[in-house]
């Protein structure tokens, strides 16, 4: 294993004012990414500062050495628009832009530093040479409905008033429960919400088709295409809400969500007319195979769909860790505090455990260099890895105790290993929100 590992570094000098890190140690990925146009930057779980910092450095390498100018993250498109305005045009500030996100896991010091670095890179550059920031997730009707309301107020106010009640339903959100099983309405009420927004999506689609020329004339082609995508996102999120109502947050919810995210990643490239895009998400989304082999093959994660659609243009890098702390929400705590939880050390008979025993500094494994019959293959095939979400329930151990299998011989192109990690620090907006609740 040590023959295939190359040392890299975590740059703690990334801060809110400048990026001073040297990325020459990340030249280990240059050959692999030179022919790829979509790069997946994974992480074992959200809330890890060192993963975020490493991915900041990786993205900086892609930008400065490989001319990547598109960045996508596992959040909603409409919520990410204020960040894009800041990154591209300097409108507002990074912290205010991050406040629009529903996912608190990105509202951290490390992600803020990444966004400020993007703005610094863009400052003074020609518009066509600037980094763009996008979201590609699809779990909420709230933000796309709000964006559509604003668009219709500009181009078709009478129709906006006509469908205003349905838009209000979508703006408030239509999911029957959250991931903790908490429900704010009866099943019948939720079904009515979903039916209302399904009809809204149909009405919007018909209207956008019939009034395309008028809408483009009132704005421009780019604004029309963005608004049309919000209609698509509204439809996707409504279909996911229907899945939750019928089957909960199970496998079907997962693979449908990932299929939609793949569609949205493809849309970003088409919208920007640029094919060099880095996407930031969990390892489980970016891997090329299905973590649930009992599902049909086409029910795979985001990475599966990108691999099927784009082939060698898609290159996926995973990040695994040894031990340390992670930032999570304790689901039993009504105050919604964000404690740093200690992570268990990996089992010694696993790939990650072996890496932890061998290395005290961050390492990179070029998985594409591992050949059939190599001694390392048996460690990589059917490897046990860990994953956790942004919430933790110590009674049932969800969040920090989720193990799953990955075949690293083909599901990822490279693997970064970070022996010691620290929890990401939430921004003041996150902790103040918790206090308010």
GROMACS .gro file of C-alpha atoms in nm:
model
  437
    1UNK     CA    1   0.000   0.000   0.000
    2UNK     CA    2   0.280   0.242   0.084
    3UNK     CA    3   0.414   0.202  -0.274
    4UNK     CA    4   0.099   0.368  -0.411
    5UNK     CA    5   0.066   0.647  -0.153
    6UNK     CA    6   0.198   0.996  -0.220
    7UNK     CA    7   0.203   1.260   0.056
    8UNK     CA    8  -0.012   1.571   0.035
    9UNK     CA    9  -0.070   1.846   0.287
   10UNK     CA   10  -0.360   2.019   0.457
   11UNK     CA   11  -0.306   2.394   0.439
   12UNK     CA   12  -0.414   2.562   0.761
   13UNK     CA   13  -0.315   2.902   0.624
   14UNK     CA   14  -0.645   2.937   0.436
   15UNK     CA   15  -0.828   3.222   0.603
   16UNK     CA   16  -1.082   3.493   0.530
   17UNK     CA   17  -0.839   3.727   0.355
   18UNK     CA   18  -0.616   3.532   0.121
   19UNK     CA   19  -0.521   3.188  -0.003
   20UNK     CA   20  -0.149   3.146   0.053
   21UNK     CA   21  -0.120   2.769   0.018
   22UNK     CA   22   0.111   2.606  -0.233
   23UNK     CA   23  -0.071   2.339  -0.435
   24UNK     CA   24   0.236   2.184  -0.597
   25UNK     CA   25   0.194   1.875  -0.379
   26UNK     CA   26  -0.142   1.823  -0.552
   27UNK     CA   27   0.028   1.782  -0.888
   28UNK     CA   28  -0.027   1.411  -0.818
   29UNK     CA   29  -0.374   1.451  -0.974
   30UNK     CA   30  -0.267   1.647  -1.283
   31UNK     CA   31  -0.243   1.357  -1.527
   32UNK     CA   32  -0.578   1.216  -1.416
   33UNK     CA   33  -0.770   1.542  -1.450
   34UNK     CA   34  -0.607   1.667  -1.770
   35UNK     CA   35  -0.860   1.488  -1.993
   36UNK     CA   36  -1.157   1.501  -1.755
   37UNK     CA   37  -1.422   1.772  -1.762
   38UNK     CA   38  -1.626   1.682  -1.450
   39UNK     CA   39  -1.431   1.630  -1.129
   40UNK     CA   40  -1.605   1.490  -0.821
   41UNK     CA   41  -1.457   1.607  -0.489
   42UNK     CA   42  -1.595   1.377  -0.221
   43UNK     CA   43  -1.598   1.359   0.157
   44UNK     CA   44  -1.684   1.085   0.402
   45UNK     CA   45  -1.932   1.313   0.573
   46UNK     CA   46  -2.029   1.675   0.614
   47UNK     CA   47  -1.898   1.890   0.897
   48UNK     CA   48  -1.525   1.807   0.858
   49UNK     CA   49  -1.305   2.114   0.840
   50UNK     CA   50  -1.002   1.928   0.705
   51UNK     CA   51  -1.202   1.774   0.422
   52UNK     CA   52  -1.334   2.118   0.330
   53UNK     CA   53  -0.985   2.270   0.345
   54UNK     CA   54  -0.834   1.995   0.132
   55UNK     CA   55  -1.111   2.030  -0.124
   56UNK     CA   56  -1.050   2.407  -0.130
   57UNK     CA   57  -0.691   2.334  -0.225
   58UNK     CA   58  -0.797   2.076  -0.485
   59UNK     CA   59  -1.038   2.320  -0.646
   60UNK     CA   60  -0.770   2.589  -0.645
   61UNK     CA   61  -0.543   2.346  -0.831
   62UNK     CA   62  -0.816   2.275  -1.086
   63UNK     CA   63  -0.873   2.647  -1.140
   64UNK     CA   64  -0.515   2.768  -1.160
   65UNK     CA   65  -0.358   2.474  -1.343
   66UNK     CA   66  -0.645   2.323  -1.544
   67UNK     CA   67  -0.874   2.618  -1.623
   68UNK     CA   68  -1.181   2.495  -1.437
   69UNK     CA   69  -1.431   2.778  -1.397
   70UNK     CA   70  -1.748   2.605  -1.276
   71UNK     CA   71  -1.815   2.490  -0.921
   72UNK     CA   72  -2.119   2.295  -0.804
   73UNK     CA   73  -2.206   2.193  -0.450
   74UNK     CA   74  -2.463   1.965  -0.287
   75UNK     CA   75  -2.716   2.239  -0.219
   76UNK     CA   76  -3.013   2.392  -0.400
   77UNK     CA   77  -2.962   2.599  -0.715
   78UNK     CA   78  -3.187   2.888  -0.614
   79UNK     CA   79  -3.028   2.914  -0.268
   80UNK     CA   80  -2.680   2.930  -0.421
   81UNK     CA   81  -2.761   3.226  -0.648
   82UNK     CA   82  -2.660   3.493  -0.389
   83UNK     CA   83  -2.323   3.318  -0.354
   84UNK     CA   84  -2.277   3.327  -0.730
   85UNK     CA   85  -2.360   3.699  -0.732
   86UNK     CA   86  -2.092   3.758  -0.470
   87UNK     CA   87  -1.832   3.536  -0.638
   88UNK     CA   88  -1.889   3.674  -0.989
   89UNK     CA   89  -1.990   4.036  -0.931
   90UNK     CA   90  -1.884   4.114  -0.574
   91UNK     CA   91  -2.242   4.179  -0.465
   92UNK     CA   92  -2.277   4.162  -0.085
   93UNK     CA   93  -2.039   3.950   0.121
   94UNK     CA   94  -1.966   3.580   0.166
   95UNK     CA   95  -2.134   3.536   0.503
   96UNK     CA   96  -2.457   3.707   0.398
   97UNK     CA   97  -2.465   3.497   0.080
   98UNK     CA   98  -2.419   3.176   0.278
   99UNK     CA   99  -2.714   3.268   0.497
  100UNK     CA  100  -2.952   3.183   0.210
  101UNK     CA  101  -2.857   2.813   0.223
  102UNK     CA  102  -3.087   2.563   0.390
  103UNK     CA  103  -2.800   2.323   0.466
  104UNK     CA  104  -2.610   2.446   0.772
  105UNK     CA  105  -2.318   2.212   0.695
  106UNK     CA  106  -2.190   2.459   0.435
  107UNK     CA  107  -2.230   2.761   0.666
  108UNK     CA  108  -1.881   2.716   0.813
  109UNK     CA  109  -1.557   2.908   0.829
  110UNK     CA  110  -1.386   2.677   0.578
  111UNK     CA  111  -1.656   2.712   0.312
  112UNK     CA  112  -1.665   3.087   0.367
  113UNK     CA  113  -1.290   3.095   0.302
  114UNK     CA  114  -1.337   2.898  -0.020
  115UNK     CA  115  -1.600   3.145  -0.142
  116UNK     CA  116  -1.384   3.445  -0.054
  117UNK     CA  117  -1.094   3.290  -0.242
  118UNK     CA  118  -1.319   3.251  -0.548
  119UNK     CA  119  -1.413   3.619  -0.525
  120UNK     CA  120  -1.049   3.721  -0.492
  121UNK     CA  121  -0.958   3.509  -0.795
  122UNK     CA  122  -1.238   3.665  -1.002
  123UNK     CA  123  -1.168   4.025  -0.909
  124UNK     CA  124  -1.053   4.217  -1.216
  125UNK     CA  125  -1.076   3.922  -1.453
  126UNK     CA  126  -1.274   3.932  -1.779
  127UNK     CA  127  -1.631   3.817  -1.714
  128UNK     CA  128  -1.588   3.507  -1.932
  129UNK     CA  129  -1.289   3.395  -1.724
  130UNK     CA  130  -1.456   3.407  -1.382
  131UNK     CA  131  -1.554   3.117  -1.156
  132UNK     CA  132  -1.928   3.049  -1.132
  133UNK     CA  133  -2.088   2.896  -0.821
  134UNK     CA  134  -2.392   2.665  -0.850
  135UNK     CA  135  -2.603   2.425  -0.646
  136UNK     CA  136  -2.740   2.104  -0.796
  137UNK     CA  137  -2.947   1.946  -0.518
  138UNK     CA  138  -3.324   1.916  -0.536
  139UNK     CA  139  -3.486   1.848  -0.198
  140UNK     CA  140  -3.704   2.155  -0.150
  141UNK     CA  141  -3.975   2.349  -0.334
  142UNK     CA  142  -3.920   2.664  -0.128
  143UNK     CA  143  -3.640   2.844  -0.312
  144UNK     CA  144  -3.742   2.764  -0.672
  145UNK     CA  145  -4.098   2.877  -0.596
  146UNK     CA  146  -3.968   3.206  -0.457
  147UNK     CA  147  -3.751   3.262  -0.765
  148UNK     CA  148  -4.043   3.187  -0.996
  149UNK     CA  149  -4.264   3.429  -0.808
  150UNK     CA  150  -4.011   3.706  -0.865
  151UNK     CA  151  -3.969   3.619  -1.232
  152UNK     CA  152  -4.343   3.617  -1.300
  153UNK     CA  153  -4.387   3.948  -1.121
  154UNK     CA  154  -4.152   4.091  -1.382
  155UNK     CA  155  -4.280   3.921  -1.699
  156UNK     CA  156  -4.638   3.805  -1.634
  157UNK     CA  157  -4.782   3.960  -1.315
  158UNK     CA  158  -5.143   3.868  -1.391
  159UNK     CA  159  -5.053   3.500  -1.421
  160UNK     CA  160  -4.839   3.530  -1.110
  161UNK     CA  161  -5.142   3.655  -0.918
  162UNK     CA  162  -5.355   3.375  -1.064
  163UNK     CA  163  -5.124   3.102  -0.936
  164UNK     CA  164  -5.014   3.293  -0.625
  165UNK     CA  165  -5.190   3.060  -0.383
  166UNK     CA  166  -5.020   2.752  -0.526
  167UNK     CA  167  -4.683   2.930  -0.527
  168UNK     CA  168  -4.734   3.011  -0.158
  169UNK     CA  169  -4.789   2.642  -0.085
  170UNK     CA  170  -4.463   2.558  -0.263
  171UNK     CA  171  -4.276   2.843  -0.089
  172UNK     CA  172  -4.367   2.701   0.251
  173UNK     CA  173  -4.244   2.352   0.158
  174UNK     CA  174  -4.448   2.038   0.096
  175UNK     CA  175  -4.250   1.748   0.243
  176UNK     CA  176  -4.462   1.536   0.479
  177UNK     CA  177  -4.183   1.486   0.736
  178UNK     CA  178  -3.825   1.580   0.798
  179UNK     CA  179  -3.554   1.313   0.823
  180UNK     CA  180  -3.626   1.271   1.194
  181UNK     CA  181  -3.982   1.167   1.119
  182UNK     CA  182  -4.140   1.484   1.254
  183UNK     CA  183  -4.466   1.566   1.076
  184UNK     CA  184  -4.641   1.903   1.068
  185UNK     CA  185  -4.963   1.799   0.890
  186UNK     CA  186  -5.192   1.503   0.834
  187UNK     CA  187  -5.133   1.267   0.543
  188UNK     CA  188  -5.438   1.411   0.366
  189UNK     CA  189  -5.311   1.767   0.405
  190UNK     CA  190  -4.970   1.669   0.270
  191UNK     CA  191  -5.128   1.489  -0.024
  192UNK     CA  192  -5.326   1.803  -0.102
  193UNK     CA  193  -5.007   2.011  -0.094
  194UNK     CA  194  -4.834   1.775  -0.334
  195UNK     CA  195  -5.135   1.769  -0.568
  196UNK     CA  196  -5.147   2.149  -0.563
  197UNK     CA  197  -4.781   2.186  -0.660
  198UNK     CA  198  -4.802   1.909  -0.921
  199UNK     CA  199  -5.082   2.105  -1.089
  200UNK     CA  200  -4.878   2.424  -1.049
  201UNK     CA  201  -4.582   2.265  -1.230
  202UNK     CA  202  -4.807   2.164  -1.519
  203UNK     CA  203  -4.954   2.516  -1.542
  204UNK     CA  204  -4.609   2.673  -1.532
  205UNK     CA  205  -4.477   2.442  -1.803
  206UNK     CA  206  -4.769   2.524  -2.033
  207UNK     CA  207  -4.736   2.897  -1.969
  208UNK     CA  208  -4.360   2.904  -2.021
  209UNK     CA  209  -4.400   2.721  -2.353
  210UNK     CA  210  -4.682   2.946  -2.472
  211UNK     CA  211  -4.520   3.274  -2.364
  212UNK     CA  212  -4.153   3.199  -2.434
  213UNK     CA  213  -4.104   3.481  -2.685
  214UNK     CA  214  -4.272   3.737  -2.458
  215UNK     CA  215  -4.073   3.622  -2.154
  216UNK     CA  216  -3.742   3.638  -2.344
  217UNK     CA  217  -3.826   3.983  -2.480
  218UNK     CA  218  -3.910   4.110  -2.130
  219UNK     CA  219  -3.582   3.973  -1.989
  220UNK     CA  220  -3.332   3.777  -2.200
  221UNK     CA  221  -3.265   3.418  -2.306
  222UNK     CA  222  -3.045   3.348  -2.006
  223UNK     CA  223  -3.307   3.466  -1.755
  224UNK     CA  224  -3.572   3.259  -1.931
  225UNK     CA  225  -3.355   2.946  -1.923
  226UNK     CA  226  -3.282   2.996  -1.553
  227UNK     CA  227  -3.652   3.041  -1.472
  228UNK     CA  228  -3.735   2.732  -1.679
  229UNK     CA  229  -3.484   2.537  -1.472
  230UNK     CA  230  -3.661   2.651  -1.156
  231UNK     CA  231  -3.980   2.496  -1.297
  232UNK     CA  232  -3.785   2.173  -1.353
  233UNK     CA  233  -3.648   2.184  -0.998
  234UNK     CA  234  -3.997   2.241  -0.863
  235UNK     CA  235  -4.115   1.930  -1.045
  236UNK     CA  236  -3.822   1.722  -0.918
  237UNK     CA  237  -3.869   1.832  -0.557
  238UNK     CA  238  -4.243   1.761  -0.575
  239UNK     CA  239  -4.179   1.410  -0.704
  240UNK     CA  240  -3.938   1.352  -0.414
  241UNK     CA  241  -4.199   1.476  -0.166
  242UNK     CA  242  -4.442   1.220  -0.309
  243UNK     CA  243  -4.180   0.947  -0.256
  244UNK     CA  244  -4.137   1.051   0.109
  245UNK     CA  245  -4.513   1.040   0.159
  246UNK     CA  246  -4.537   0.686   0.020
  247UNK     CA  247  -4.209   0.528   0.126
  248UNK     CA  248  -4.010   0.764   0.350
  249UNK     CA  249  -3.643   0.849   0.312
  250UNK     CA  250  -3.538   0.509   0.181
  251UNK     CA  251  -3.350   0.377  -0.121
  252UNK     CA  252  -3.603   0.509  -0.370
  253UNK     CA  253  -3.571   0.861  -0.233
  254UNK     CA  254  -3.193   0.833  -0.253
  255UNK     CA  255  -3.162   0.710  -0.608
  256UNK     CA  256  -3.427   0.944  -0.744
  257UNK     CA  257  -3.257   1.238  -0.577
  258UNK     CA  258  -2.921   1.136  -0.725
  259UNK     CA  259  -3.070   1.089  -1.071
  260UNK     CA  260  -3.213   1.441  -1.055
  261UNK     CA  261  -2.882   1.582  -0.929
  262UNK     CA  262  -2.707   1.428  -1.231
  263UNK     CA  263  -2.960   1.598  -1.460
  264UNK     CA  264  -2.891   1.928  -1.285
  265UNK     CA  265  -2.513   1.890  -1.315
  266UNK     CA  266  -2.555   1.838  -1.690
  267UNK     CA  267  -2.780   2.144  -1.706
  268UNK     CA  268  -2.517   2.365  -1.538
  269UNK     CA  269  -2.263   2.275  -1.807
  270UNK     CA  270  -2.511   2.346  -2.084
  271UNK     CA  271  -2.627   2.672  -1.928
  272UNK     CA  272  -2.274   2.807  -1.891
  273UNK     CA  273  -2.152   2.658  -2.220
  274UNK     CA  274  -1.846   2.533  -2.037
  275UNK     CA  275  -1.755   2.171  -1.980
  276UNK     CA  276  -1.502   2.201  -1.696
  277UNK     CA  277  -1.695   2.162  -1.371
  278UNK     CA  278  -1.589   2.055  -1.021
  279UNK     CA  279  -1.866   1.916  -0.800
  280UNK     CA  280  -1.852   1.898  -0.420
  281UNK     CA  281  -2.058   1.627  -0.248
  282UNK     CA  282  -2.040   1.324  -0.020
  283UNK     CA  283  -1.844   1.018  -0.131
  284UNK     CA  284  -2.165   0.818  -0.144
  285UNK     CA  285  -2.308   1.051  -0.408
  286UNK     CA  286  -1.994   1.062  -0.622
  287UNK     CA  287  -1.900   0.694  -0.639
  288UNK     CA  288  -1.961   0.525  -0.973
  289UNK     CA  289  -2.128   0.211  -0.840
  290UNK     CA  290  -2.443   0.144  -0.642
  291UNK     CA  291  -2.407   0.116  -0.265
  292UNK     CA  292  -2.733  -0.083  -0.265
  293UNK     CA  293  -2.674  -0.375  -0.506
  294UNK     CA  294  -3.028  -0.500  -0.447
  295UNK     CA  295  -3.154  -0.200  -0.647
  296UNK     CA  296  -3.169  -0.207  -1.029
  297UNK     CA  297  -2.839  -0.093  -1.188
  298UNK     CA  298  -2.984   0.235  -1.315
  299UNK     CA  299  -3.083   0.329  -0.959
  300UNK     CA  300  -2.729   0.430  -0.874
  301UNK     CA  301  -2.588   0.748  -0.720
  302UNK     CA  302  -2.498   1.074  -0.889
  303UNK     CA  303  -2.154   0.941  -0.986
  304UNK     CA  304  -2.308   0.636  -1.154
  305UNK     CA  305  -2.521   0.856  -1.380
  306UNK     CA  306  -2.230   1.087  -1.461
  307UNK     CA  307  -2.009   0.789  -1.543
  308UNK     CA  308  -2.277   0.638  -1.767
  309UNK     CA  309  -2.343   0.967  -1.945
  310UNK     CA  310  -1.995   1.115  -1.971
  311UNK     CA  311  -1.761   0.816  -1.943
  312UNK     CA  312  -1.395   0.909  -1.899
  313UNK     CA  313  -1.490   1.277  -1.881
  314UNK     CA  314  -1.597   1.208  -1.521
  315UNK     CA  315  -1.322   1.164  -1.260
  316UNK     CA  316  -1.406   1.103  -0.893
  317UNK     CA  317  -1.185   1.162  -0.589
  318UNK     CA  318  -1.290   1.033  -0.249
  319UNK     CA  319  -1.167   1.149   0.092
  320UNK     CA  320  -1.143   0.915   0.391
  321UNK     CA  321  -1.021   0.989   0.743
  322UNK     CA  322  -0.871   0.819   1.047
  323UNK     CA  323  -1.001   0.983   1.363
  324UNK     CA  324  -1.096   1.320   1.506
  325UNK     CA  325  -1.416   1.519   1.549
  326UNK     CA  326  -1.715   1.611   1.335
  327UNK     CA  327  -1.981   1.879   1.371
  328UNK     CA  328  -2.335   1.737   1.392
  329UNK     CA  329  -2.680   1.819   1.525
  330UNK     CA  330  -2.800   1.605   1.815
  331UNK     CA  331  -3.151   1.507   1.701
  332UNK     CA  332  -3.271   1.474   2.062
  333UNK     CA  333  -3.170   1.829   2.155
  334UNK     CA  334  -3.454   2.078   2.106
  335UNK     CA  335  -3.206   2.367   2.125
  336UNK     CA  336  -3.043   2.242   1.803
  337UNK     CA  337  -2.688   2.281   1.931
  338UNK     CA  338  -2.396   2.185   1.709
  339UNK     CA  339  -2.152   1.991   1.927
  340UNK     CA  340  -1.829   1.842   1.798
  341UNK     CA  341  -1.859   1.463   1.825
  342UNK     CA  342  -1.560   1.235   1.864
  343UNK     CA  343  -1.526   0.986   1.580
  344UNK     CA  344  -1.430   0.627   1.645
  345UNK     CA  345  -1.102   0.499   1.503
  346UNK     CA  346  -1.135   0.272   1.197
  347UNK     CA  347  -1.123  -0.105   1.235
  348UNK     CA  348  -0.768  -0.230   1.179
  349UNK     CA  349  -0.870  -0.494   0.924
  350UNK     CA  350  -1.020  -0.235   0.684
  351UNK     CA  351  -0.860  -0.023   0.412
  352UNK     CA  352  -0.901   0.295   0.615
  353UNK     CA  353  -0.770   0.119   0.926
  354UNK     CA  354  -0.460   0.003   0.739
  355UNK     CA  355  -0.399   0.354   0.609
  356UNK     CA  356  -0.436   0.487   0.962
  357UNK     CA  357  -0.177   0.238   1.088
  358UNK     CA  358   0.067   0.318   0.806
  359UNK     CA  359   0.053   0.695   0.775
  360UNK     CA  360   0.058   0.989   1.013
  361UNK     CA  361   0.033   1.252   0.735
  362UNK     CA  362  -0.227   1.299   0.459
  363UNK     CA  363  -0.177   1.070   0.161
  364UNK     CA  364  -0.306   1.024  -0.192
  365UNK     CA  365  -0.369   0.686  -0.357
  366UNK     CA  366  -0.377   0.694  -0.736
  367UNK     CA  367  -0.633   0.418  -0.784
  368UNK     CA  368  -0.597   0.427  -1.162
  369UNK     CA  369  -0.238   0.306  -1.120
  370UNK     CA  370  -0.343  -0.011  -0.937
  371UNK     CA  371  -0.334  -0.304  -1.178
  372UNK     CA  372  -0.519  -0.634  -1.166
  373UNK     CA  373  -0.337  -0.882  -0.946
  374UNK     CA  374  -0.165  -0.608  -0.748
  375UNK     CA  375  -0.133  -0.688  -0.377
  376UNK     CA  376  -0.330  -0.373  -0.301
  377UNK     CA  377  -0.634  -0.496  -0.494
  378UNK     CA  378  -0.762  -0.714  -0.212
  379UNK     CA  379  -0.768  -0.408   0.017
  380UNK     CA  380  -0.955  -0.198  -0.238
  381UNK     CA  381  -1.222  -0.444  -0.347
  382UNK     CA  382  -1.528  -0.449  -0.124
  383UNK     CA  383  -1.364  -0.200   0.111
  384UNK     CA  384  -1.550  -0.103   0.426
  385UNK     CA  385  -1.582   0.274   0.453
  386UNK     CA  386  -1.767   0.510   0.685
  387UNK     CA  387  -2.026   0.775   0.615
  388UNK     CA  388  -2.231   1.005   0.833
  389UNK     CA  389  -2.484   1.280   0.787
  390UNK     CA  390  -2.530   1.619   0.953
  391UNK     CA  391  -2.741   1.477   1.238
  392UNK     CA  392  -2.663   1.231   1.513
  393UNK     CA  393  -2.883   1.023   1.740
  394UNK     CA  394  -2.671   0.860   2.012
  395UNK     CA  395  -2.950   0.619   2.106
  396UNK     CA  396  -2.958   0.447   1.767
  397UNK     CA  397  -2.608   0.561   1.666
  398UNK     CA  398  -2.713   0.706   1.333
  399UNK     CA  399  -2.476   0.962   1.193
  400UNK     CA  400  -2.140   0.833   1.314
  401UNK     CA  401  -2.181   0.458   1.277
  402UNK     CA  402  -2.285   0.410   0.915
  403UNK     CA  403  -2.057   0.166   0.732
  404UNK     CA  404  -2.091   0.071   0.368
  405UNK     CA  405  -1.892  -0.106   0.099
  406UNK     CA  406  -1.705   0.048  -0.193
  407UNK     CA  407  -1.497  -0.116  -0.465
  408UNK     CA  408  -1.216   0.136  -0.494
  409UNK     CA  409  -1.065  -0.047  -0.792
  410UNK     CA  410  -1.319   0.128  -1.018
  411UNK     CA  411  -1.572   0.337  -0.824
  412UNK     CA  412  -1.320   0.617  -0.759
  413UNK     CA  413  -1.017   0.733  -0.955
  414UNK     CA  414  -0.823   0.851  -0.654
  415UNK     CA  415  -0.845   0.843  -0.276
  416UNK     CA  416  -0.718   1.103  -0.030
  417UNK     CA  417  -0.662   0.989   0.327
  418UNK     CA  418  -0.650   1.236   0.618
  419UNK     CA  419  -0.538   1.067   0.943
  420UNK     CA  420  -0.653   1.338   1.186
  421UNK     CA  421  -0.952   1.564   1.127
  422UNK     CA  422  -1.122   1.847   1.312
  423UNK     CA  423  -1.484   1.955   1.311
  424UNK     CA  424  -1.582   2.248   1.094
  425UNK     CA  425  -1.660   2.568   1.283
  426UNK     CA  426  -2.014   2.697   1.214
  427UNK     CA  427  -2.058   3.064   1.136
  428UNK     CA  428  -2.239   3.291   1.380
  429UNK     CA  429  -2.563   3.270   1.179
  430UNK     CA  430  -2.583   2.896   1.255
  431UNK     CA  431  -2.526   2.922   1.629
  432UNK     CA  432  -2.755   3.225   1.663
  433UNK     CA  433  -3.028   3.037   1.476
  434UNK     CA  434  -2.990   2.749   1.720
  435UNK     CA  435  -3.016   2.989   2.013
  436UNK     CA  436  -3.328   3.148   1.866
  437UNK     CA  437  -3.494   2.809   1.834
   0.00000   0.00000   0.00000
